[in-house]
Amino acid sequence: MRFFNTAGPINPKEHYYVPHRLNETLVMQLIEQKKYFILHAPRQSGKTTSIRMFIDELHKTSYKALYINVEPAQIARSNVEKGMEIILGQIQGQARIQYDHNDPIFNIIKNGLERLSGGSLQQVLQEWSTTSDKPILLFIDEIDSLIGDTLISVLRQLRAGYPDRPKYFPQSVCLFGVRDVRDYRIWSDEEHSMVLGGSAFNIKAESLTLPDFSLEQLRNLYHQHTHETGQQFTDKAVEYAFYLTQGQPWLTNALAYQACFVDITDRTQPITKDVIERAKETLILRRDTHIDQLAHKLHEPRVRYIIDAIISGTEQEQIFKPDDLQYIRDLGLITQKGIRIANPIYQEVIPRALVYTKQESMQETVPGIASYQNADKSLNMHKLLSAFTQFFRVNSAIWLEQIDYPESAPHLLLMAYLQRVVNGGGKIHREYALGRKRVDLLIEFPYSAEATKGMGNQRIIIEIKINRGKHTIPEGLEQTAGYMDTSNATEGHLLVFDRTPGKSWDKKVFTQEDTYENKKITVWGL
């Protein structure tokens, strides 16, 4: 039985997959025009799979194509000669898999290893191209995993051989990884300076990327499972999976694997929207490698100051460097158009990851959900927010300094507190984006068996704003009422954080009841 793959390249005999995501017509045109080009896309989005399937087709043509992965040479760092040795070993190993043992590449590699130097890659590629009966096409995976002088050397050797193509050097070279080559900032120990990838590899003709799955591609992927096992996905489940992932390939496969191969293994039972929702929560809590890799990037300064502005919904005009925006788009953290978190799953993962240790430490000081429930088991939000106000007053001076997201630190601390309390009893949905001037939280809290019938289910809106002056509360009331209306909320709260230096807590902390367009809203000043 095939399954949904979440680790490594796709094998069509073992995995469900979406074919022809690479623009093969354009790639073939670049090859025929003897161009060198880049393919970049976020991790685990299908780059390696697409290229290797494309190479399988190239083997049937008048070209000789070779795929190599240079990530093992990362350990060489700035030891160029060691890096060349590892890369030649990768060429040798992949040639054994892809070519007949009589191919001249094997003797060429053997000689290259015997007379190893910092320029061995160029020499080997030159000799191989000269002796080959077909033009050479080289596809280099994980190029941006190389470090320092090793990366600079590879780029410059490819550039040096470029004028001699196709008779004495590969006709076309594709470098692929997470980032575009222009974004490489490489420290050279030899030159004692920073070298930009764009200058070291200024022969690039195109930068290509792989789009995420469309709704129809996701539907096709899931229906492959239905076709082979009989297990149905409801239309709402498919649409919800697409909404949660926005077609991000790893998330799409991970949700379906969790749903079909862990949660609901009885093939007579359909995969519903509720099953996908449970799978989503499992992925977020499990913090798989894919999600951990993204969380690690959140602490890089060039990522942090953009994500900080997005989470806080800052109203101030932000001037972001275009290269920094492109970098976090390449990582897959934000959308390709606009400045928003890439999908609802990442929108939940990011704030949780940033305050994970804070949330864990709250277990010792913050009571569990039972302390904030009424006699009928519903959530007493006034009691909960009163407790948070006191917690924030006592702890914010220390805790906010420990969160390296200065604009959104209060928002993150509130989210951590709510997550600690609500965990196991309800769900928190988050809405935030640059320029929204607020953060929207929706707490869904089913507290009785009647919740399945639309009763006994609280939908609580919390609007978060930073105090920017006399217009903050009136504007916040309008926004809260609007979100309550669209969310069919049962209760609404507006939290206004006052970060005025030197202002006393007695002047910052208050609670008042307001009404906006027949919506009752409690305003909390902190």
PDB file of N, CA and C in Angstrom, residues 346-412:
ATOM      1  N   TYR A 346       1.081  27.489  10.320  1.00  0.00           N
ATOM      2  CA  TYR A 346       2.243  28.268  10.755  1.00  0.00           C
ATOM      3  C   TYR A 346       1.811  29.427  11.655  1.00  0.00           C
ATOM      4  N   GLN A 347       0.609  29.964  11.404  1.00  0.00           N
ATOM      5  CA  GLN A 347       0.119  31.074  12.202  1.00  0.00           C
ATOM      6  C   GLN A 347      -0.075  30.661  13.660  1.00  0.00           C
ATOM      7  N   GLU A 348      -0.369  29.388  13.878  1.00  0.00           N
ATOM      8  CA  GLU A 348      -0.459  28.874  15.250  1.00  0.00           C
ATOM      9  C   GLU A 348       0.896  28.420  15.762  1.00  0.00           C
ATOM     10  N   VAL A 349       1.689  27.818  14.898  1.00  0.00           N
ATOM     11  CA  VAL A 349       2.994  27.281  15.307  1.00  0.00           C
ATOM     12  C   VAL A 349       3.924  28.387  15.783  1.00  0.00           C
ATOM     13  N   ILE A 350       3.952  29.506  15.061  1.00  0.00           N
ATOM     14  CA  ILE A 350       4.947  30.543  15.345  1.00  0.00           C
ATOM     15  C   ILE A 350       4.812  31.132  16.744  1.00  0.00           C
ATOM     16  N   PRO A 351       3.639  31.644  17.159  1.00  0.00           N
ATOM     17  CA  PRO A 351       3.565  32.177  18.528  1.00  0.00           C
ATOM     18  C   PRO A 351       3.787  31.114  19.599  1.00  0.00           C
ATOM     19  N   ARG A 352       3.341  29.898  19.342  1.00  0.00           N
ATOM     20  CA  ARG A 352       3.567  28.831  20.327  1.00  0.00           C
ATOM     21  C   ARG A 352       5.059  28.541  20.463  1.00  0.00           C
ATOM     22  N   ALA A 353       5.759  28.515  19.333  1.00  0.00           N
ATOM     23  CA  ALA A 353       7.195  28.218  19.373  1.00  0.00           C
ATOM     24  C   ALA A 353       7.969  29.312  20.096  1.00  0.00           C
ATOM     25  N   LEU A 354       7.559  30.557  19.904  1.00  0.00           N
ATOM     26  CA  LEU A 354       8.292  31.677  20.498  1.00  0.00           C
ATOM     27  C   LEU A 354       8.181  31.737  22.014  1.00  0.00           C
ATOM     28  N   VAL A 355       7.085  31.211  22.556  1.00  0.00           N
ATOM     29  CA  VAL A 355       6.895  31.281  24.015  1.00  0.00           C
ATOM     30  C   VAL A 355       6.699  29.883  24.613  1.00  0.00           C
ATOM     31  N   TYR A 356       7.244  28.883  23.924  1.00  0.00           N
ATOM     32  CA  TYR A 356       7.063  27.509  24.384  1.00  0.00           C
ATOM     33  C   TYR A 356       7.592  27.315  25.810  1.00  0.00           C
ATOM     34  N   THR A 357       8.803  27.821  26.072  1.00  0.00           N
ATOM     35  CA  THR A 357       9.376  27.642  27.417  1.00  0.00           C
ATOM     36  C   THR A 357       8.585  28.429  28.456  1.00  0.00           C
ATOM     37  N   LYS A 358       8.068  29.602  28.057  1.00  0.00           N
ATOM     38  CA  LYS A 358       7.251  30.384  28.984  1.00  0.00           C
ATOM     39  C   LYS A 358       5.970  29.633  29.339  1.00  0.00           C
ATOM     40  N   GLN A 359       5.359  29.055  28.328  1.00  0.00           N
ATOM     41  CA  GLN A 359       4.117  28.316  28.567  1.00  0.00           C
ATOM     42  C   GLN A 359       4.379  27.123  29.484  1.00  0.00           C
ATOM     43  N   GLU A 360       5.508  26.443  29.276  1.00  0.00           N
ATOM     44  CA  GLU A 360       5.833  25.305  30.126  1.00  0.00           C
ATOM     45  C   GLU A 360       6.071  25.749  31.570  1.00  0.00           C
ATOM     46  N   SER A 361       6.768  26.871  31.754  1.00  0.00           N
ATOM     47  CA  SER A 361       7.060  27.327  33.115  1.00  0.00           C
ATOM     48  C   SER A 361       5.804  27.833  33.822  1.00  0.00           C
ATOM     49  N   MET A 362       4.787  28.208  33.059  1.00  0.00           N
ATOM     50  CA  MET A 362       3.534  28.658  33.668  1.00  0.00           C
ATOM     51  C   MET A 362       2.804  27.544  34.409  1.00  0.00           C
ATOM     52  N   GLN A 363       3.137  26.312  34.105  1.00  0.00           N
ATOM     53  CA  GLN A 363       2.479  25.196  34.779  1.00  0.00           C
ATOM     54  C   GLN A 363       2.675  25.258  36.287  1.00  0.00           C
ATOM     55  N   GLU A 364       3.768  25.903  36.716  1.00  0.00           N
ATOM     56  CA  GLU A 364       4.040  25.982  38.151  1.00  0.00           C
ATOM     57  C   GLU A 364       3.300  27.138  38.821  1.00  0.00           C
ATOM     58  N   THR A 365       2.907  28.158  38.048  1.00  0.00           N
ATOM     59  CA  THR A 365       2.321  29.354  38.650  1.00  0.00           C
ATOM     60  C   THR A 365       0.894  29.650  38.212  1.00  0.00           C
ATOM     61  N   VAL A 366       0.475  29.136  37.062  1.00  0.00           N
ATOM     62  CA  VAL A 366      -0.852  29.448  36.531  1.00  0.00           C
ATOM     63  C   VAL A 366      -1.778  28.254  36.723  1.00  0.00           C
ATOM     64  N   PRO A 367      -2.933  28.454  37.386  1.00  0.00           N
ATOM     65  CA  PRO A 367      -3.861  27.344  37.592  1.00  0.00           C
ATOM     66  C   PRO A 367      -4.386  26.794  36.271  1.00  0.00           C
ATOM     67  N   GLY A 368      -4.823  25.552  36.293  1.00  0.00           N
ATOM     68  CA  GLY A 368      -5.400  24.937  35.110  1.00  0.00           C
ATOM     69  C   GLY A 368      -6.800  25.446  34.852  1.00  0.00           C
ATOM     70  N   ILE A 369      -7.434  24.868  33.853  1.00  0.00           N
ATOM     71  CA  ILE A 369      -8.708  25.387  33.380  1.00  0.00           C
ATOM     72  C   ILE A 369      -9.828  25.297  34.419  1.00  0.00           C
ATOM     73  N   ALA A 370      -9.770  24.310  35.299  1.00  0.00           N
ATOM     74  CA  ALA A 370     -10.848  24.123  36.278  1.00  0.00           C
ATOM     75  C   ALA A 370     -11.048  25.347  37.161  1.00  0.00           C
ATOM     76  N   SER A 371      -9.981  26.110  37.371  1.00  0.00           N
ATOM     77  CA  SER A 371     -10.072  27.299  38.235  1.00  0.00           C
ATOM     78  C   SER A 371     -10.869  28.421  37.600  1.00  0.00           C
ATOM     79  N   TYR A 372     -11.120  28.330  36.288  1.00  0.00           N
ATOM     80  CA  TYR A 372     -11.799  29.418  35.592  1.00  0.00           C
ATOM     81  C   TYR A 372     -13.121  28.969  34.981  1.00  0.00           C
ATOM     82  N   GLN A 373     -13.685  27.888  35.490  1.00  0.00           N
ATOM     83  CA  GLN A 373     -14.954  27.397  34.967  1.00  0.00           C
ATOM     84  C   GLN A 373     -16.097  27.700  35.933  1.00  0.00           C
ATOM     85  N   ASN A 374     -17.256  27.973  35.342  1.00  0.00           N
ATOM     86  CA  ASN A 374     -18.464  28.167  36.131  1.00  0.00           C
ATOM     87  C   ASN A 374     -19.040  26.821  36.540  1.00  0.00           C
ATOM     88  N   ALA A 375     -20.143  26.856  37.271  1.00  0.00           N
ATOM     89  CA  ALA A 375     -20.760  25.614  37.752  1.00  0.00           C
ATOM     90  C   ALA A 375     -21.194  24.717  36.598  1.00  0.00           C
ATOM     91  N   ASP A 376     -21.596  25.327  35.453  1.00  0.00           N
ATOM     92  CA  ASP A 376     -22.029  24.520  34.303  1.00  0.00           C
ATOM     93  C   ASP A 376     -20.868  24.125  33.400  1.00  0.00           C
ATOM     94  N   LYS A 377     -19.635  24.353  33.856  1.00  0.00           N
ATOM     95  CA  LYS A 377     -18.397  24.013  33.148  1.00  0.00           C
ATOM     96  C   LYS A 377     -18.044  24.980  32.015  1.00  0.00           C
ATOM     97  N   SER A 378     -18.828  26.041  31.855  1.00  0.00           N
ATOM     98  CA  SER A 378     -18.462  27.054  30.860  1.00  0.00           C
ATOM     99  C   SER A 378     -17.274  27.857  31.378  1.00  0.00           C
ATOM    100  N   LEU A 379     -16.613  28.543  30.458  1.00  0.00           N
ATOM    101  CA  LEU A 379     -15.407  29.294  30.796  1.00  0.00           C
ATOM    102  C   LEU A 379     -15.789  30.693  31.287  1.00  0.00           C
ATOM    103  N   ASN A 380     -15.304  31.040  32.471  1.00  0.00           N
ATOM    104  CA  ASN A 380     -15.539  32.369  33.034  1.00  0.00           C
ATOM    105  C   ASN A 380     -14.411  33.281  32.565  1.00  0.00           C
ATOM    106  N   MET A 381     -14.658  33.969  31.438  1.00  0.00           N
ATOM    107  CA  MET A 381     -13.596  34.746  30.826  1.00  0.00           C
ATOM    108  C   MET A 381     -13.220  35.958  31.664  1.00  0.00           C
ATOM    109  N   HIS A 382     -14.177  36.533  32.370  1.00  0.00           N
ATOM    110  CA  HIS A 382     -13.858  37.675  33.224  1.00  0.00           C
ATOM    111  C   HIS A 382     -12.884  37.256  34.334  1.00  0.00           C
ATOM    112  N   LYS A 383     -13.129  36.108  34.908  1.00  0.00           N
ATOM    113  CA  LYS A 383     -12.242  35.614  35.965  1.00  0.00           C
ATOM    114  C   LYS A 383     -10.857  35.322  35.398  1.00  0.00           C
ATOM    115  N   LEU A 384     -10.827  34.738  34.206  1.00  0.00           N
ATOM    116  CA  LEU A 384      -9.542  34.381  33.584  1.00  0.00           C
ATOM    117  C   LEU A 384      -8.737  35.646  33.258  1.00  0.00           C
ATOM    118  N   LEU A 385      -9.381  36.648  32.640  1.00  0.00           N
ATOM    119  CA  LEU A 385      -8.648  37.852  32.252  1.00  0.00           C
ATOM    120  C   LEU A 385      -8.274  38.698  33.457  1.00  0.00           C
ATOM    121  N   SER A 386      -9.067  38.643  34.524  1.00  0.00           N
ATOM    122  CA  SER A 386      -8.676  39.317  35.770  1.00  0.00           C
ATOM    123  C   SER A 386      -7.404  38.690  36.327  1.00  0.00           C
ATOM    124  N   ALA A 387      -7.342  37.354  36.269  1.00  0.00           N
ATOM    125  CA  ALA A 387      -6.144  36.654  36.747  1.00  0.00           C
ATOM    126  C   ALA A 387      -4.945  36.982  35.867  1.00  0.00           C
ATOM    127  N   PHE A 388      -5.167  37.050  34.542  1.00  0.00           N
ATOM    128  CA  PHE A 388      -4.055  37.402  33.657  1.00  0.00           C
ATOM    129  C   PHE A 388      -3.563  38.821  33.926  1.00  0.00           C
ATOM    130  N   THR A 389      -4.492  39.736  34.179  1.00  0.00           N
ATOM    131  CA  THR A 389      -4.093  41.119  34.469  1.00  0.00           C
ATOM    132  C   THR A 389      -3.154  41.176  35.660  1.00  0.00           C
ATOM    133  N   GLN A 390      -3.492  40.427  36.718  1.00  0.00           N
ATOM    134  CA  GLN A 390      -2.628  40.410  37.895  1.00  0.00           C
ATOM    135  C   GLN A 390      -1.297  39.728  37.582  1.00  0.00           C
ATOM    136  N   PHE A 391      -1.364  38.631  36.824  1.00  0.00           N
ATOM    137  CA  PHE A 391      -0.147  37.907  36.424  1.00  0.00           C
ATOM    138  C   PHE A 391       0.765  38.832  35.609  1.00  0.00           C
ATOM    139  N   PHE A 392       0.173  39.564  34.662  1.00  0.00           N
ATOM    140  CA  PHE A 392       0.957  40.453  33.797  1.00  0.00           C
ATOM    141  C   PHE A 392       1.574  41.584  34.611  1.00  0.00           C
ATOM    142  N   ARG A 393       0.816  42.108  35.556  1.00  0.00           N
ATOM    143  CA  ARG A 393       1.310  43.210  36.392  1.00  0.00           C
ATOM    144  C   ARG A 393       2.527  42.774  37.207  1.00  0.00           C
ATOM    145  N   VAL A 394       2.489  41.552  37.709  1.00  0.00           N
ATOM    146  CA  VAL A 394       3.557  41.059  38.576  1.00  0.00           C
ATOM    147  C   VAL A 394       4.769  40.587  37.770  1.00  0.00           C
ATOM    148  N   ASN A 395       4.524  39.941  36.623  1.00  0.00           N
ATOM    149  CA  ASN A 395       5.606  39.236  35.922  1.00  0.00           C
ATOM    150  C   ASN A 395       6.124  39.906  34.657  1.00  0.00           C
ATOM    151  N   SER A 396       5.395  40.881  34.112  1.00  0.00           N
ATOM    152  CA  SER A 396       5.745  41.382  32.778  1.00  0.00           C
ATOM    153  C   SER A 396       7.131  42.012  32.721  1.00  0.00           C
ATOM    154  N   ALA A 397       7.556  42.703  33.780  1.00  0.00           N
ATOM    155  CA  ALA A 397       8.861  43.381  33.745  1.00  0.00           C
ATOM    156  C   ALA A 397       9.985  42.403  33.450  1.00  0.00           C
ATOM    157  N   ILE A 398       9.903  41.205  34.026  1.00  0.00           N
ATOM    158  CA  ILE A 398      10.956  40.195  33.823  1.00  0.00           C
ATOM    159  C   ILE A 398      10.706  39.394  32.556  1.00  0.00           C
ATOM    160  N   TRP A 399       9.473  38.942  32.382  1.00  0.00           N
ATOM    161  CA  TRP A 399       9.172  38.025  31.293  1.00  0.00           C
ATOM    162  C   TRP A 399       9.270  38.688  29.920  1.00  0.00           C
ATOM    163  N   LEU A 400       8.835  39.928  29.804  1.00  0.00           N
ATOM    164  CA  LEU A 400       8.892  40.589  28.501  1.00  0.00           C
ATOM    165  C   LEU A 400      10.328  40.789  28.034  1.00  0.00           C
ATOM    166  N   GLU A 401      11.244  41.005  28.970  1.00  0.00           N
ATOM    167  CA  GLU A 401      12.655  41.162  28.611  1.00  0.00           C
ATOM    168  C   GLU A 401      13.242  39.864  28.070  1.00  0.00           C
ATOM    169  N   GLN A 402      12.652  38.745  28.429  1.00  0.00           N
ATOM    170  CA  GLN A 402      13.176  37.444  28.003  1.00  0.00           C
ATOM    171  C   GLN A 402      12.621  37.006  26.649  1.00  0.00           C
ATOM    172  N   ILE A 403      11.679  37.761  26.114  1.00  0.00           N
ATOM    173  CA  ILE A 403      11.117  37.458  24.792  1.00  0.00           C
ATOM    174  C   ILE A 403      11.753  38.409  23.793  1.00  0.00           C
ATOM    175  N   ASP A 404      12.501  37.879  22.825  1.00  0.00           N
ATOM    176  CA  ASP A 404      13.262  38.755  21.935  1.00  0.00           C
ATOM    177  C   ASP A 404      12.433  39.263  20.756  1.00  0.00           C
ATOM    178  N   TYR A 405      11.133  39.369  20.948  1.00  0.00           N
ATOM    179  CA  TYR A 405      10.220  39.986  19.993  1.00  0.00           C
ATOM    180  C   TYR A 405       9.580  41.192  20.685  1.00  0.00           C
ATOM    181  N   PRO A 406      10.246  42.342  20.701  1.00  0.00           N
ATOM    182  CA  PRO A 406       9.815  43.455  21.552  1.00  0.00           C
ATOM    183  C   PRO A 406       8.431  43.998  21.237  1.00  0.00           C
ATOM    184  N   GLU A 407       8.056  44.113  19.951  1.00  0.00           N
ATOM    185  CA  GLU A 407       6.748  44.675  19.608  1.00  0.00           C
ATOM    186  C   GLU A 407       5.606  43.768  20.027  1.00  0.00           C
ATOM    187  N   SER A 408       5.780  42.490  19.820  1.00  0.00           N
ATOM    188  CA  SER A 408       4.684  41.547  20.056  1.00  0.00           C
ATOM    189  C   SER A 408       4.798  40.798  21.375  1.00  0.00           C
ATOM    190  N   ALA A 409       5.758  41.148  22.227  1.00  0.00           N
ATOM    191  CA  ALA A 409       5.968  40.405  23.479  1.00  0.00           C
ATOM    192  C   ALA A 409       4.705  40.319  24.346  1.00  0.00           C
ATOM    193  N   PRO A 410       3.952  41.425  24.575  1.00  0.00           N
ATOM    194  CA  PRO A 410       2.732  41.295  25.380  1.00  0.00           C
ATOM    195  C   PRO A 410       1.705  40.353  24.745  1.00  0.00           C
ATOM    196  N   HIS A 411       1.560  40.434  23.430  1.00  0.00           N
ATOM    197  CA  HIS A 411       0.620  39.558  22.725  1.00  0.00           C
ATOM    198  C   HIS A 411       1.011  38.097  22.922  1.00  0.00           C
ATOM    199  N   LEU A 412       2.318  37.821  22.785  1.00  0.00           N
ATOM    200  CA  LEU A 412       2.807  36.450  22.914  1.00  0.00           C
ATOM    201  C   LEU A 412       2.610  35.922  24.329  1.00  0.00           C
TER     202      LEU A 412
END
